[in-house]
CSV table of C-alpha atoms in Angstrom, one decimal:
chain,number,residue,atom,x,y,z
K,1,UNK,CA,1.7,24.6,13.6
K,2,UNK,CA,2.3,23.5,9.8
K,3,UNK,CA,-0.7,22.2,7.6
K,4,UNK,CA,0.8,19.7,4.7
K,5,UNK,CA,-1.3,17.9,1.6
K,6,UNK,CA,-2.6,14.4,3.1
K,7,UNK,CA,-2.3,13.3,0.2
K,8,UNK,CA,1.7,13.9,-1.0
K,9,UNK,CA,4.3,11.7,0.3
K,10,UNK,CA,6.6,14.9,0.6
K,11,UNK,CA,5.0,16.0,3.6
K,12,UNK,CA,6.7,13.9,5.9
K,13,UNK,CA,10.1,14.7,4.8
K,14,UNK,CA,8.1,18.8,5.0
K,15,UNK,CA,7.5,17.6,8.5
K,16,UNK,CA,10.6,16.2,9.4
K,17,UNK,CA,12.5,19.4,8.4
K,18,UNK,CA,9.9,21.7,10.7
K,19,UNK,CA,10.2,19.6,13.5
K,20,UNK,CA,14.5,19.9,13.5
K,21,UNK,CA,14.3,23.6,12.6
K,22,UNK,CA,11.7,24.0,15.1
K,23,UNK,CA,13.7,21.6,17.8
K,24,UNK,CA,17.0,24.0,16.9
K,25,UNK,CA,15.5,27.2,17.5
K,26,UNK,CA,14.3,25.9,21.6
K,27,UNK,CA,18.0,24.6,21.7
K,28,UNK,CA,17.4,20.9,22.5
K,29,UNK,CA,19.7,18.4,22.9
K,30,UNK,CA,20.7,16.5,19.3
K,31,UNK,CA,19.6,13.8,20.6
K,32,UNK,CA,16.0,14.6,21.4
K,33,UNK,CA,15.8,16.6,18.1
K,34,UNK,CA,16.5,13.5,16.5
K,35,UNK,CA,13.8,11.3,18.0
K,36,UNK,CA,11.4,14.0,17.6
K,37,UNK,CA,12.2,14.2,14.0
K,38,UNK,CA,12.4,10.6,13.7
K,39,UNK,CA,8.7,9.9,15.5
K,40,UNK,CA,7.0,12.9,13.3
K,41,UNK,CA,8.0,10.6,9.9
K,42,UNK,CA,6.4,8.0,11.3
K,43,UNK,CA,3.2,9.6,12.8
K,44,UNK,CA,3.2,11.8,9.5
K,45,UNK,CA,3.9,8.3,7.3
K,46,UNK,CA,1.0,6.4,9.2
K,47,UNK,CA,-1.2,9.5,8.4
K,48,UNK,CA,-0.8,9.8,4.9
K,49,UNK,CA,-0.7,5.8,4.2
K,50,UNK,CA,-4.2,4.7,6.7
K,51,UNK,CA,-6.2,7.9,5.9
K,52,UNK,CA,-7.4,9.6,2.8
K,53,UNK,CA,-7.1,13.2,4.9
K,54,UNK,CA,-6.7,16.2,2.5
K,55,UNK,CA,-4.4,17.6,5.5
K,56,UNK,CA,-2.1,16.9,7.8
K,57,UNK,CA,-1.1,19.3,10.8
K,58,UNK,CA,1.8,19.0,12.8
K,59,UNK,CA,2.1,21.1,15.9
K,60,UNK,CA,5.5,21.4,18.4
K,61,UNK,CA,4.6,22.3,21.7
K,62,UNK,CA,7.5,23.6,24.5
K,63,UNK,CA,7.2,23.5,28.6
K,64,UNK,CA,9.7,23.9,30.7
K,65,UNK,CA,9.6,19.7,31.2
K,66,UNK,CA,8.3,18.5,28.0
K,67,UNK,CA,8.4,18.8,24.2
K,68,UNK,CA,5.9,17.6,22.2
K,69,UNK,CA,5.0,16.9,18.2
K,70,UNK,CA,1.2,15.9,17.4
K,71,UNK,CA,0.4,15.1,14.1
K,72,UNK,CA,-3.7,15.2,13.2
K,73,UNK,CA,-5.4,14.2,10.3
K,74,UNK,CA,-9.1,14.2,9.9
K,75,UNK,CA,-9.9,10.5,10.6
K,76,UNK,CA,-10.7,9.5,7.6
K,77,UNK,CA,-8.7,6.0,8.5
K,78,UNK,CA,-8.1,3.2,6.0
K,79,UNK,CA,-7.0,1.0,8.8
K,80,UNK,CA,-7.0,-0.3,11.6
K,81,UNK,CA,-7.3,2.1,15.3
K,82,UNK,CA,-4.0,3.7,16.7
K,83,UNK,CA,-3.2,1.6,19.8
K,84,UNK,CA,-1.2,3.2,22.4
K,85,UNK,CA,1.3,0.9,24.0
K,86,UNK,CA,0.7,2.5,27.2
K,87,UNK,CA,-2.6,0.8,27.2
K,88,UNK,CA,-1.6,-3.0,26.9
K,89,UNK,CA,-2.4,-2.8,23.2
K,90,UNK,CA,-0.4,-6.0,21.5
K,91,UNK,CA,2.1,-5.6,18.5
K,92,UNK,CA,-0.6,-7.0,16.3
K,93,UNK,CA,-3.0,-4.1,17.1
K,94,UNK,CA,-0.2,-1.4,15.5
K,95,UNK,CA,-0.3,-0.1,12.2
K,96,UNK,CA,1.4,-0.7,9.8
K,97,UNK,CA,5.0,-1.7,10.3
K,98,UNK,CA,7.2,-0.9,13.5
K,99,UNK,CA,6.4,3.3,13.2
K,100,UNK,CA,4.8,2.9,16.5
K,101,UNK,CA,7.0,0.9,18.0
K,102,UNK,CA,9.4,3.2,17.5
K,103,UNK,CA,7.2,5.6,18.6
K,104,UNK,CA,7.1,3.8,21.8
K,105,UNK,CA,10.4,2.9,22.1
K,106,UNK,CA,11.7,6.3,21.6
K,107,UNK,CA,9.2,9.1,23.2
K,108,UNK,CA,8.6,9.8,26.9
K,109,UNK,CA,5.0,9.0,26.1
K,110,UNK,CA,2.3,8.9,23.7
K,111,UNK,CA,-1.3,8.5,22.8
K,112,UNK,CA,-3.6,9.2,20.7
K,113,UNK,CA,-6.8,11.9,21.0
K,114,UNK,CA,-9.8,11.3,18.8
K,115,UNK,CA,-11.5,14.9,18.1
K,116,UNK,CA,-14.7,14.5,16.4
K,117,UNK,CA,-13.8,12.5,13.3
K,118,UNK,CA,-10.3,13.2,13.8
K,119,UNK,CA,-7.8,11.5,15.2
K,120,UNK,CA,-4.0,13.3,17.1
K,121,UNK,CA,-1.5,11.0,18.1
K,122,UNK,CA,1.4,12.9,19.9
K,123,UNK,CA,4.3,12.3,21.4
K,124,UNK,CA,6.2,13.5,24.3
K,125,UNK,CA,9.7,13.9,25.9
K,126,UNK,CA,11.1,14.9,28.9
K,127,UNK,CA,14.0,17.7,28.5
K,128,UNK,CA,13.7,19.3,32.1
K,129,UNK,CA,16.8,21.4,32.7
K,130,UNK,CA,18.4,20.7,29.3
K,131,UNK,CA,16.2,23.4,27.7
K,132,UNK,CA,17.8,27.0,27.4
């Protein structure tokens, strides 16, 4: 788990650089540590630009069929709702530009988890057997 400023555009590329050192050290495929660390800029980006959060945590989670990245912030949104594709939301319904689109496009899965005031949006992907 990492805790970054909300408020400093240098956490996502603080993110980004966890997620592919964290993705290296579990041994994933290139290609998977690439979309992960593609999908935490734009969860991380959406953060800091729709909320005025102090923080923002990122947590990488391994099983031996998934890995996932979450990114939380403490809801304090200056937009519009996360939509998860997964549940008919229309293009129009995102924020912001095409980050999650390319969420969607790119993870296994994805949602979003409102705690509290809070909001989580994760992402997941299936690595079965390529995992060490």
């Amino acid at each position: 788990m990492l805790t970054l400023p909300g408020r400093d555009l240098a956490s996502a590329r603080t993110a980004r650089h966890y997620v592919r050192d964290t993705c290296r050290s579990w041994t994933l495929p290139a290609s998977t540590t690439d979309d992960l660390v593609a999908i935490t800029g734009e969860l991380v980006a959406n953060a800091l630009e729709h909320t005025g959060s102090p923080t923002v945590v990122i947590t990488c989670a391994l099983t031996t069929d998934t890995a996932t990245v979450a990114v939380a912030d403490d809801g304090r949104s200056r937009g519009a709702p996360v939509v998860s594709a997964s549940v008919g939301g229309s293009e129009a319904e995102y924020e912001g530009g095409r980050g999650l689109l390319i969420t969607d496009a790119l993870a296994t899965r994805w949602g979003s988890l409102r705690t509290g005031e809070g909001l989580t949006v994760w992402a997941e992907f299936a690595v079965g057997a390529a995992v060490d």
